XYZ file of C-alpha atoms in Angstrom:
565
model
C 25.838 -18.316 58.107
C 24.094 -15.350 55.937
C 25.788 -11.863 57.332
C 23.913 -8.591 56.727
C 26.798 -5.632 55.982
C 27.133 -2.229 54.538
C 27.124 -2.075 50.994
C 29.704 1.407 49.859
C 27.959 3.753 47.917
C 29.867 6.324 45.771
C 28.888 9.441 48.223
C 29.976 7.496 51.172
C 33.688 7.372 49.599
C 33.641 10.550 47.414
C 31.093 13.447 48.913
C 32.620 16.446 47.100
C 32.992 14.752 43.742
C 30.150 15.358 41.449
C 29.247 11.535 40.269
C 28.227 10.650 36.609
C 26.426 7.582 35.167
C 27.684 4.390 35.300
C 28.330 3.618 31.737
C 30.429 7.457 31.873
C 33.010 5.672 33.888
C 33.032 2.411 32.459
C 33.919 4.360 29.112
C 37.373 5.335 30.013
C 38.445 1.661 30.678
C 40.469 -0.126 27.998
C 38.337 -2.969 26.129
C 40.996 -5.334 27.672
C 39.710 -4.909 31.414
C 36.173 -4.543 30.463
C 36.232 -8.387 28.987
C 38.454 -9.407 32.025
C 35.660 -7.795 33.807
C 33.386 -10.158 32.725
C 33.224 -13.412 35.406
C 36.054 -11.989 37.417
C 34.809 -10.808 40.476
C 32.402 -13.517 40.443
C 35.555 -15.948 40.967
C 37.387 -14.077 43.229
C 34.523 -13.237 45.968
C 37.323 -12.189 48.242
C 37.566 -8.898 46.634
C 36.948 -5.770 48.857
C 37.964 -2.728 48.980
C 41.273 -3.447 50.861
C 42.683 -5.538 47.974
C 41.320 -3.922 44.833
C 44.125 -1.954 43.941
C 47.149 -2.958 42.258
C 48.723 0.379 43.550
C 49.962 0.688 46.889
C 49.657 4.525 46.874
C 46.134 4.116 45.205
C 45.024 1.575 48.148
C 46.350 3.314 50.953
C 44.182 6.803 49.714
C 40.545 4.232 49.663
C 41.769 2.312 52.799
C 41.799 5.690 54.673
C 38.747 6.959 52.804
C 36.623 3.720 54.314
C 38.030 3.947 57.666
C 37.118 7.240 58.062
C 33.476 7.162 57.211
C 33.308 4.349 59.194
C 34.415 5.956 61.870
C 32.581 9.273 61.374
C 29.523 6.788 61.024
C 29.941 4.461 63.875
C 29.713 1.395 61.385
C 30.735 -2.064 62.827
C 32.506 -4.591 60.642
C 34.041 -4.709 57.497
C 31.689 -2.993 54.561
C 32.024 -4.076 51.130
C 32.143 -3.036 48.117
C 31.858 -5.958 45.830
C 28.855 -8.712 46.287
C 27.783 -11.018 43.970
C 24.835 -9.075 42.614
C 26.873 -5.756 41.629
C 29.680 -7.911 39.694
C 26.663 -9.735 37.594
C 24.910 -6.413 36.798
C 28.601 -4.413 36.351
C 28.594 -7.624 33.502
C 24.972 -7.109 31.997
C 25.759 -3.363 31.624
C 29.093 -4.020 30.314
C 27.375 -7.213 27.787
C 24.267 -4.300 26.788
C 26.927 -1.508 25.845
C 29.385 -4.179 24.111
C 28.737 -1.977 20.812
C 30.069 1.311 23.014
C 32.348 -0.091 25.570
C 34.028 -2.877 23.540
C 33.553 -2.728 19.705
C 34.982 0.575 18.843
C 36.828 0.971 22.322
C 40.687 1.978 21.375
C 41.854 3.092 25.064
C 45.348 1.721 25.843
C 45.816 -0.331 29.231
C 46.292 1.874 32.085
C 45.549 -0.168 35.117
C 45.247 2.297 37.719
C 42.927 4.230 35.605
C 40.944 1.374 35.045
C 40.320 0.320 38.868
C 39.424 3.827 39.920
C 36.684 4.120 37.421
C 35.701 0.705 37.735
C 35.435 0.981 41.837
C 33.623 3.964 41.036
C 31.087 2.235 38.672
C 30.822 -0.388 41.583
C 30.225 1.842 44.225
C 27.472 3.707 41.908
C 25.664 0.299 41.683
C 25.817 -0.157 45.455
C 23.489 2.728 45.698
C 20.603 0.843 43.072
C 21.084 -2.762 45.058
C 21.355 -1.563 48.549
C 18.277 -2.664 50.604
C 19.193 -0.895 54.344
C 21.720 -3.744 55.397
C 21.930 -2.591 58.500
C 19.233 -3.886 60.806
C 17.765 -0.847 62.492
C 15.956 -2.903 65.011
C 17.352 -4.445 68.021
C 16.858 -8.424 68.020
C 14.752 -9.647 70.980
C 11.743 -12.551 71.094
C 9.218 -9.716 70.756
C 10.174 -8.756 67.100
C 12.023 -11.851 66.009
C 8.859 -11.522 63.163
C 10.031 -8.230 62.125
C 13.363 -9.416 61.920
C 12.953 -12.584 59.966
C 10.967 -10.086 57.420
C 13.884 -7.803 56.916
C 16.020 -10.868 56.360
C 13.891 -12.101 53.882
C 13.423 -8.394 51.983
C 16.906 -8.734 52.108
C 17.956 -12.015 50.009
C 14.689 -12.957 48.145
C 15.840 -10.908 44.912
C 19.019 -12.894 45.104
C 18.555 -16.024 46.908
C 19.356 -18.266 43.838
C 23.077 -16.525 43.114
C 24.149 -17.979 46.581
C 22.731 -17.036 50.158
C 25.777 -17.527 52.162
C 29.184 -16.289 52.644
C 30.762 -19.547 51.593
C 29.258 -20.518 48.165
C 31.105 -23.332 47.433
C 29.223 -25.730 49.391
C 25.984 -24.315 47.246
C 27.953 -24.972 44.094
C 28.929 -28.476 44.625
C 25.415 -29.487 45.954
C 23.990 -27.237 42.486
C 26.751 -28.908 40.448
C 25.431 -32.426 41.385
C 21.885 -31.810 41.287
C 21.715 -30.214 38.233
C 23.391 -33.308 36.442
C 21.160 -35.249 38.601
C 17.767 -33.442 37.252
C 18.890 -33.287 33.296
C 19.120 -36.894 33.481
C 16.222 -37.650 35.410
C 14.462 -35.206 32.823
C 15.607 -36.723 30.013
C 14.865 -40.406 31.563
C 11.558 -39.634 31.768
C 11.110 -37.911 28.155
C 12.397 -41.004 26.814
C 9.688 -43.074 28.564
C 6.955 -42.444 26.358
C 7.692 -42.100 22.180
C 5.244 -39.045 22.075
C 7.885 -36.835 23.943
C 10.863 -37.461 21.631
C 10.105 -33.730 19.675
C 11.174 -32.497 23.221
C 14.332 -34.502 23.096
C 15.138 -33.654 19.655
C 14.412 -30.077 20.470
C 17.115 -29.881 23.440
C 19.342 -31.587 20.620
C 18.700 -28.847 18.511
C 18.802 -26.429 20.562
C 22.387 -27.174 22.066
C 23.738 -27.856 18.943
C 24.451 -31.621 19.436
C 23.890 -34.560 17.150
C 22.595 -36.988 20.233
C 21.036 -36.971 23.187
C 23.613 -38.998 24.586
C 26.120 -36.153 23.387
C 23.952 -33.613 25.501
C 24.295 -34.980 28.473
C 28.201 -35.431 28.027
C 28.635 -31.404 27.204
C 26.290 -30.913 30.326
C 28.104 -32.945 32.716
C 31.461 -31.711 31.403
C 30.605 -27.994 31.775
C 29.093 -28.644 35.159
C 31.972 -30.066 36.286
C 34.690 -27.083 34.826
C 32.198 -25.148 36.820
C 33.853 -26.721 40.129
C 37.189 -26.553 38.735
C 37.250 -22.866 37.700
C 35.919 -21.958 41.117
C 38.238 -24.304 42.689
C 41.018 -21.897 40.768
C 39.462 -18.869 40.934
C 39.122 -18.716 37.101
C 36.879 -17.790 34.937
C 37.592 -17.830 31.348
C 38.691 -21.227 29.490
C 39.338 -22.425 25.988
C 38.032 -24.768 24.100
C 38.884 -26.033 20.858
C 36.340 -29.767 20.795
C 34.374 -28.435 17.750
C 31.433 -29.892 19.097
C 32.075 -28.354 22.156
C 32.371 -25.277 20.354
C 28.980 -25.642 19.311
C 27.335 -26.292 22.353
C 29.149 -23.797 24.210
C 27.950 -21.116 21.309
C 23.925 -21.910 22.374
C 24.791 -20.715 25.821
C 25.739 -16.711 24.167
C 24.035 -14.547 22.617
C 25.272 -11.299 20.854
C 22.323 -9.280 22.216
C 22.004 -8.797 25.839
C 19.401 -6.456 27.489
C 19.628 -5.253 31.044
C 17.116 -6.892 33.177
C 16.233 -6.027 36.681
C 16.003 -10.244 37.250
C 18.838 -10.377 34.664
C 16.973 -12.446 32.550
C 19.059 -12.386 29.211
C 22.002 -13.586 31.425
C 20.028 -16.182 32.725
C 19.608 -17.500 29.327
C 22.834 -16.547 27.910
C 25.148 -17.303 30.882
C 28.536 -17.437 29.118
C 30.387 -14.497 26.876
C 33.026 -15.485 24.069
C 35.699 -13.715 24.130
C 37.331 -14.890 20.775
C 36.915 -18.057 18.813
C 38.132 -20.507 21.290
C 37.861 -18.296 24.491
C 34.958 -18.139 26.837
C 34.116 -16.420 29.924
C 31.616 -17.932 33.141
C 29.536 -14.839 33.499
C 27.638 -16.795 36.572
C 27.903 -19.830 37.276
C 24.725 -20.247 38.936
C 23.178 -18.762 36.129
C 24.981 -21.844 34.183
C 23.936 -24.676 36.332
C 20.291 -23.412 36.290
C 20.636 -23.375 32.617
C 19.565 -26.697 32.756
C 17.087 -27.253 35.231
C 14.963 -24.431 35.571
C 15.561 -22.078 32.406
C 14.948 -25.501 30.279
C 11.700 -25.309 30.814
C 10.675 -22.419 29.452
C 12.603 -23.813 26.064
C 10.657 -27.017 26.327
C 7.296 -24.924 26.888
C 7.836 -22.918 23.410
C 8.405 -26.133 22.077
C 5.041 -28.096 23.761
C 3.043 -24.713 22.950
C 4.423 -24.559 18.848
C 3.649 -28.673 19.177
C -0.185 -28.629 20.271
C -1.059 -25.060 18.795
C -1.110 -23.230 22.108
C -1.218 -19.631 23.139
C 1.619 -18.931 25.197
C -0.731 -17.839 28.138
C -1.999 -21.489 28.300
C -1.057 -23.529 31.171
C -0.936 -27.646 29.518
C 2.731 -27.210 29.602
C 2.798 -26.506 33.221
C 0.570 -28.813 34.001
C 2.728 -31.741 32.192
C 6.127 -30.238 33.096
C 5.284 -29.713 36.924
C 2.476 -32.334 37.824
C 3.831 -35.421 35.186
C 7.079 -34.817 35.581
C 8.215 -32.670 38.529
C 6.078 -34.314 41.403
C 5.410 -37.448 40.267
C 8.225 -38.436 38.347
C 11.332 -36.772 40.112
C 9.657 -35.914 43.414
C 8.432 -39.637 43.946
C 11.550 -41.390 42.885
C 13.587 -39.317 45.366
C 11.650 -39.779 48.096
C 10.712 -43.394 47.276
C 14.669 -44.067 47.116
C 15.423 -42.585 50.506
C 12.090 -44.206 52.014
C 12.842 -47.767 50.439
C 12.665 -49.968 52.818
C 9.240 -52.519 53.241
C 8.488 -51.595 56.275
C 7.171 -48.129 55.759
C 3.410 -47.928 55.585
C 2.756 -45.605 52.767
C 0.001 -44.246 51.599
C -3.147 -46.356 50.179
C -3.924 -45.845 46.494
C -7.263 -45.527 46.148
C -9.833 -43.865 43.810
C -11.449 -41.105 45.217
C -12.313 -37.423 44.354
C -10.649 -36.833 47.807
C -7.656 -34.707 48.115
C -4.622 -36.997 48.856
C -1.064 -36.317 50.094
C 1.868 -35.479 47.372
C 3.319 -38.332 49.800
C 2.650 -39.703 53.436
C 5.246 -42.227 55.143
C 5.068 -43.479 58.560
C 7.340 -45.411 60.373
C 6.111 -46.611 63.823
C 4.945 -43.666 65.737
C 6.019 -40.949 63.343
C 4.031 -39.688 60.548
C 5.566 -37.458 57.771
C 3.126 -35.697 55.316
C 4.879 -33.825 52.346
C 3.348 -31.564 50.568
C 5.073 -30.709 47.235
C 5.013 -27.287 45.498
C 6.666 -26.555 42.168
C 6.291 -22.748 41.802
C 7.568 -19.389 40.052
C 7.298 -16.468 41.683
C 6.973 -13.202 39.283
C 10.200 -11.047 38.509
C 8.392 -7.847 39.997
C 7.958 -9.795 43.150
C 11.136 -11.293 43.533
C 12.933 -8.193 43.034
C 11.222 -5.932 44.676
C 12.434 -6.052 48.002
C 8.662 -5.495 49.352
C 7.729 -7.908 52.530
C 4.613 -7.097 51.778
C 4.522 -7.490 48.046
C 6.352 -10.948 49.271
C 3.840 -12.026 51.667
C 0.881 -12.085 49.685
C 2.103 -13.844 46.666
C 3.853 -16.760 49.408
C 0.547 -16.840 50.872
C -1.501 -17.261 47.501
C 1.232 -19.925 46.779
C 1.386 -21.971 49.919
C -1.631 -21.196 51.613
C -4.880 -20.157 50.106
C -5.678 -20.066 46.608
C -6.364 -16.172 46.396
C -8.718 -16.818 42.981
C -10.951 -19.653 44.895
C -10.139 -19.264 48.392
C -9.669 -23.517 48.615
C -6.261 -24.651 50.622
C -2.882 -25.081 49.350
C 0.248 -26.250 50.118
C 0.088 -25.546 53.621
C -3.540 -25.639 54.545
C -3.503 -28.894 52.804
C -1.237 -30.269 55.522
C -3.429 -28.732 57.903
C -6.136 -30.646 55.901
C -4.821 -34.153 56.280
C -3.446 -33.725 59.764
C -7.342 -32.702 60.637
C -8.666 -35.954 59.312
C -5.753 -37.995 60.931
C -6.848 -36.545 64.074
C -11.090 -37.275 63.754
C -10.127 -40.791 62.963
C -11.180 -39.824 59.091
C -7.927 -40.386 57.068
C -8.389 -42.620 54.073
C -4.778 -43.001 53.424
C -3.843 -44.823 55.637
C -7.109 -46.763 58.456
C -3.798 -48.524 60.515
C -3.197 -45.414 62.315
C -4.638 -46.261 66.017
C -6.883 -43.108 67.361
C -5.682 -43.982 70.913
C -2.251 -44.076 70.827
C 0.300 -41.555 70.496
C 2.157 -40.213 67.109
C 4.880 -37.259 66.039
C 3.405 -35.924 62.538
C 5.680 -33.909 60.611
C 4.170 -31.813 58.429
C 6.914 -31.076 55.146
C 6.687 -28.363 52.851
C 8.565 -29.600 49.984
C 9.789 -27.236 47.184
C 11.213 -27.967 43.729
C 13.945 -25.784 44.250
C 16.456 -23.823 46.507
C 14.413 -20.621 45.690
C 12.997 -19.797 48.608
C 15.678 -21.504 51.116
C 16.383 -18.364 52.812
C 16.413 -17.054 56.317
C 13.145 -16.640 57.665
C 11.239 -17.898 55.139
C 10.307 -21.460 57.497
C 9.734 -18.753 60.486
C 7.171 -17.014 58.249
C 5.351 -20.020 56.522
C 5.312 -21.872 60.300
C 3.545 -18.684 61.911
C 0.796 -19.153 59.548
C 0.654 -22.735 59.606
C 0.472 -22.758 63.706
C -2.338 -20.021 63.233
C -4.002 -21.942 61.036
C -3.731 -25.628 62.804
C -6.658 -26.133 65.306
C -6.921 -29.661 66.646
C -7.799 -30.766 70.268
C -6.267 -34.605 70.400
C -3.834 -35.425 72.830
C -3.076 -38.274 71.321
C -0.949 -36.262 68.568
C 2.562 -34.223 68.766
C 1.987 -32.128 66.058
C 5.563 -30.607 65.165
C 6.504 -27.267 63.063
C 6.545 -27.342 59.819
C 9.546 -27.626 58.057
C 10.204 -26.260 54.686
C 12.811 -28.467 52.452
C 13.852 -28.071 49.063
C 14.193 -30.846 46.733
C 17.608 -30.264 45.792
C 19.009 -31.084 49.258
C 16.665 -34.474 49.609
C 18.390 -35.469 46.313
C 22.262 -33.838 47.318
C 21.651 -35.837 50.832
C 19.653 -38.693 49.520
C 22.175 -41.515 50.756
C 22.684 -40.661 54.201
C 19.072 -39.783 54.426
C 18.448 -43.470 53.277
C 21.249 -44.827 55.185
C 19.605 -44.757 58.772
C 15.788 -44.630 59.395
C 16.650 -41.848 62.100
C 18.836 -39.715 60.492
C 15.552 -37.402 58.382
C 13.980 -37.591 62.060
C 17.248 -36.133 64.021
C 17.495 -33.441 61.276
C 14.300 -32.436 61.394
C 13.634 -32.459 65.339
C 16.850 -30.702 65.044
C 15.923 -28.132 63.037
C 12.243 -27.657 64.779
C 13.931 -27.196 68.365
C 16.259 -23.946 66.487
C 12.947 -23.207 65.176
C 11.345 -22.925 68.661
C 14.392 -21.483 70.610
C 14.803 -18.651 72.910
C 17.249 -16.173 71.583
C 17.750 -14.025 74.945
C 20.889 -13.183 75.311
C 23.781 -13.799 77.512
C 27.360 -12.671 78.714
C 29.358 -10.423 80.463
C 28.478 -6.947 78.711
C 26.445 -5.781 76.350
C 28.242 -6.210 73.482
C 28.551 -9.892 74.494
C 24.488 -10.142 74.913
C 24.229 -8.889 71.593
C 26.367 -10.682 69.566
C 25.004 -14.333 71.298
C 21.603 -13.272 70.600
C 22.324 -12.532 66.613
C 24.083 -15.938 66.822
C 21.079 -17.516 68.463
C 18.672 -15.162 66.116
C 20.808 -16.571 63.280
C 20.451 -20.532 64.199
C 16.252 -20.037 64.687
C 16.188 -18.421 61.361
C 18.426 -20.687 59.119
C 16.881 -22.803 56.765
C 16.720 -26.636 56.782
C 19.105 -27.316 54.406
C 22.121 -25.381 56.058
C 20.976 -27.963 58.964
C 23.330 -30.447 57.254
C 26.775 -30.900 57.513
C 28.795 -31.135 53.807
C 30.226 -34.717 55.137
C 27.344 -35.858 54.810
C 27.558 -36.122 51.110
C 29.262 -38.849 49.896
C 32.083 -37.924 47.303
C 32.097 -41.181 45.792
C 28.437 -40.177 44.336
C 29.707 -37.418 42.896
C 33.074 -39.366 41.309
C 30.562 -42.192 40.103
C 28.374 -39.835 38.134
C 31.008 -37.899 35.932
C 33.076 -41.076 35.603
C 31.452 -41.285 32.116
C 33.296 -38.528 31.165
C 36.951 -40.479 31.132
C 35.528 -43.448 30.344
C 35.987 -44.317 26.973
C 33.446 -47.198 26.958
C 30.858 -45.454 28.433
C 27.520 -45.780 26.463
């Protein structure tokens, strides 16, 4: 369950000091706690004010400070002071100052000067990331719209460095998928001789000899990943020479601050001596290899084919060849394996055709796949508006030619099912009764916040016009790829289960959330729960048992084996 609380800012805990830049109070911390800095409170998410301090008498003082604006404030719940966003950017500026902070930094440990200038430099970047977590409106039918906006203002700048409180589930299902994807990339490279410059430019890239080699050092570091969260670490050494070396291609001794922290993105890990590194993020890590990668293979394919950099071939290789019909098809194709589902007719025609269509008896599934980026001054911008246009020119309408997209190319086919006119597939009987299901499918868990669906099903209902009885046309549901592929056994397992998730998630979709209870307070609190369950994405639909750990054993086991090829 996302939770929306009050970021501290530095006037909330100290209104009669006079506050200086950031970097001012990082300065008088010893070079010793800056590097232990680094990763740490991205380990330990548990960290809040209560617990910060190693001093009793220092805790106490900020334990009363916090209780007393929240009580001079009337705030509700527990605020916080440390979130996954301020520890990464507390990191970049640490990693952009390294020459100030660190190189010639001779301050002797002194731990309780250290936290107080360090909870200081946190609260100061509370007051740059803080969006107005506290929802000013109260949460009835009538602006359940308004609300789903906020929520996705919100946690679209951050959505990909964990959405809810409990990341670990997020981690495992990255930690598999991402091992999942680099092979799945590099299977298909392989298929055709033409693309081995890519593969020998990954090689290169990370340092390794083989290919074979790569995806060892991938699949090992994905899987310390799991173990240093497991342990709340987040420095280990090395001393593999060749894991040195691949290691070393994930630093860099110049880092810039970014507002989409994009040099950390690249350069997720920071060494901390020869055999010593440090997990800056490890989402940042992960997506090292699945979504950063491409840009490194586009430099590549553009140097390759004389390209500009503005040209789009690469893009159109990358998310057409490979992403949808490559590792979109074979995942849905595994989970939808069995003969008896009528796919869609191949057939040549200028016609626009599903990214995939299955139906099995009287339900009809039409996906529609969508492989986007969305630009850095969008994503952080925290602008609902800003957001709402550039979804719309993504899933919608093309803004440049005005033609349907994503959505209105479900509306598209689900029009010609319904006048009898689909070419895909003539069995469909015009007389007799069908569920469709229109899917939204995305190549990533970008966009799988709250209130995204809510959004992109509003304008997909206002958009859908068809009279025929004959048809239950359902919600649309929005899915990312990554949980198709985390859930892809059970999903295969039983021809019902995809259908019980999804009517499942379409009846939260469709919910009332008035209230009940005794008193107020208890209305209000079961209508956020009920406001929370119509807004959650489909992929927190699923329960984590529903992953089978023996997949996940089974595809590191090459790592012990010996024999392994």
């Amino acid at each position: 369950m996302t939770k929306i609380v009050l970021r501290l800012e530095f006037q909330h805990l100290f209104p009669e000091e006079e506050k200086r830049d950031i970097i001012e109070y990082l300065k008088l911390i010893s070079k010793f706690s800056l590097e232990n800095i680094i990763g740490f409170f991205n380990s330990n998410p548990s960290i809040n004010f209560d617990n910060f301090f190693s001093n009793p008498k220092v805790g106490t003082e900020i334990f009363k400070k916090v209780a007393n604006y929240c009580r001079d404030n009337n705030i509700i719940g527990k605020p916080q002071v440390i979130s996954t966003e301020a520890s990464i950017r507390i990191s970049e500026i640490i990693l952009s100052n390294r020459d100030i902070l660190i190189s010639v930094n001779t301050l002797e440990d002194d731990t309780d000067r250290d936290e107080i200038n360090l909870f200081k430099a946190f609260l100061l970047i509370n007051e740059t990331i803080n969006k107005s977590d506290n929802l000013s409106l109260e949460a009835s039918e009538e602006n359940i719209d308004q609300i789903s906006d906020i929520m996705i203002s919100l946690k679209f700048s951050t959505s990909d460095i964990g959405v809810y409180e409990d990341i670990d589930i997020e981690l495992l299902k990255l930690a598999y998928v991402t091992s999942y994807k680099f092979e799945s990339l590099i299977n298909f490279l392989r298929e055709k001789s033409e693309n081995e410059y890519l593969i020998n430019e990954l090689c290169t890239f990370f340092k390794q000899n083989s290919i074979k080699d790569l995806i060892k050092q991938v699949d090992f570091l994905v899987v310390q990943i799991l173990l240093f969260r497991q342990h709340k670490s987040y420095k280990f050494k090395v001393e593999d020479l060749e894991t040195i070396a691949f290691l070393d291609s994930l630093i860099s001794e110049t880092i810039e601050e970014d507002y989409d922290f994009l040099y950390l993105r690249n350069y997720p890990l920071y060494k901390m001596d020869k055999e010593t590194y440090t997990i800056i993020n490890a989402f940042f890590v992960l997506d090292k290899f699945t979504k950063s990668i491409k840009f490194l293979l586009k430099d590549c394919f553009n140097k390759k084919h004389n390209l500009k950099s503005s040209d789009r071939k690469f893009f159109n290789f990358y998310n057409k060849d490979y992403s949808e019909n490559y590792l979109m098809k074979n995942v849905l194709n595994n989970i939808f394996s069995k003969k008896y589902f009528i796919k869609q007719e191949v057939l040549d025609t200028d016609e626009s055709e599903p990214d995939y269509y299955i139906r099995h008896h009287k339900d009809i599934y039409i996906f529609e796949y969508k492989d986007v980026l969305i630009a850095k001054d969008v994503k952080v911008s925290g602008d609902i508006n800003k957001i709402t246009k550039t979804l719309e020119g993504k899933f919608l309408t093309n803004p440049s030619n005005g033609k349907r997209i994503g959505i209105g190319q479900i509306i598209t086919h689900i029009e010609a099912i319904s006048d009898n006119n689909f070419i895909y597939d003539t069995k469909i009987e015009k007389d007799k009764y069908y569920n469709i299901y229109p899917i939204l499918l995305l190549s990533d868990r970008t966009l799988e916040i709250p209130g995204i669906n809510h959004m992109l099903n509003n304008w997909f209902n206002a958009k859908l016009d068809i009279d025929n009885k004959h048809f239950n046309t359902k919600n649309i549901t929005v899915i990312d790829l990554d949980t198709l592929i985390f859930f892809e056994q059970f999903l295969k397992s039983k021809d019902k289960n995809l259908k019980n998730l999804l009517d499942e998630h379409i009846g939260k979709m469709k919910m009332s959330i008035k209230g009940y209870g005794k008193t107020p307070d208890e209305i209000k609190i079961n209508i956020l729960k009920k406001m929370t369950q119509k807004l959650t994405p489909f992929s927190n639909r699923f329960d984590p048992r529903m992953f089978d750990q023996k997949l996940f054993i089974d595809r590191f086991l090459h790592l012990v084996n010996k024999n392994s090829e």
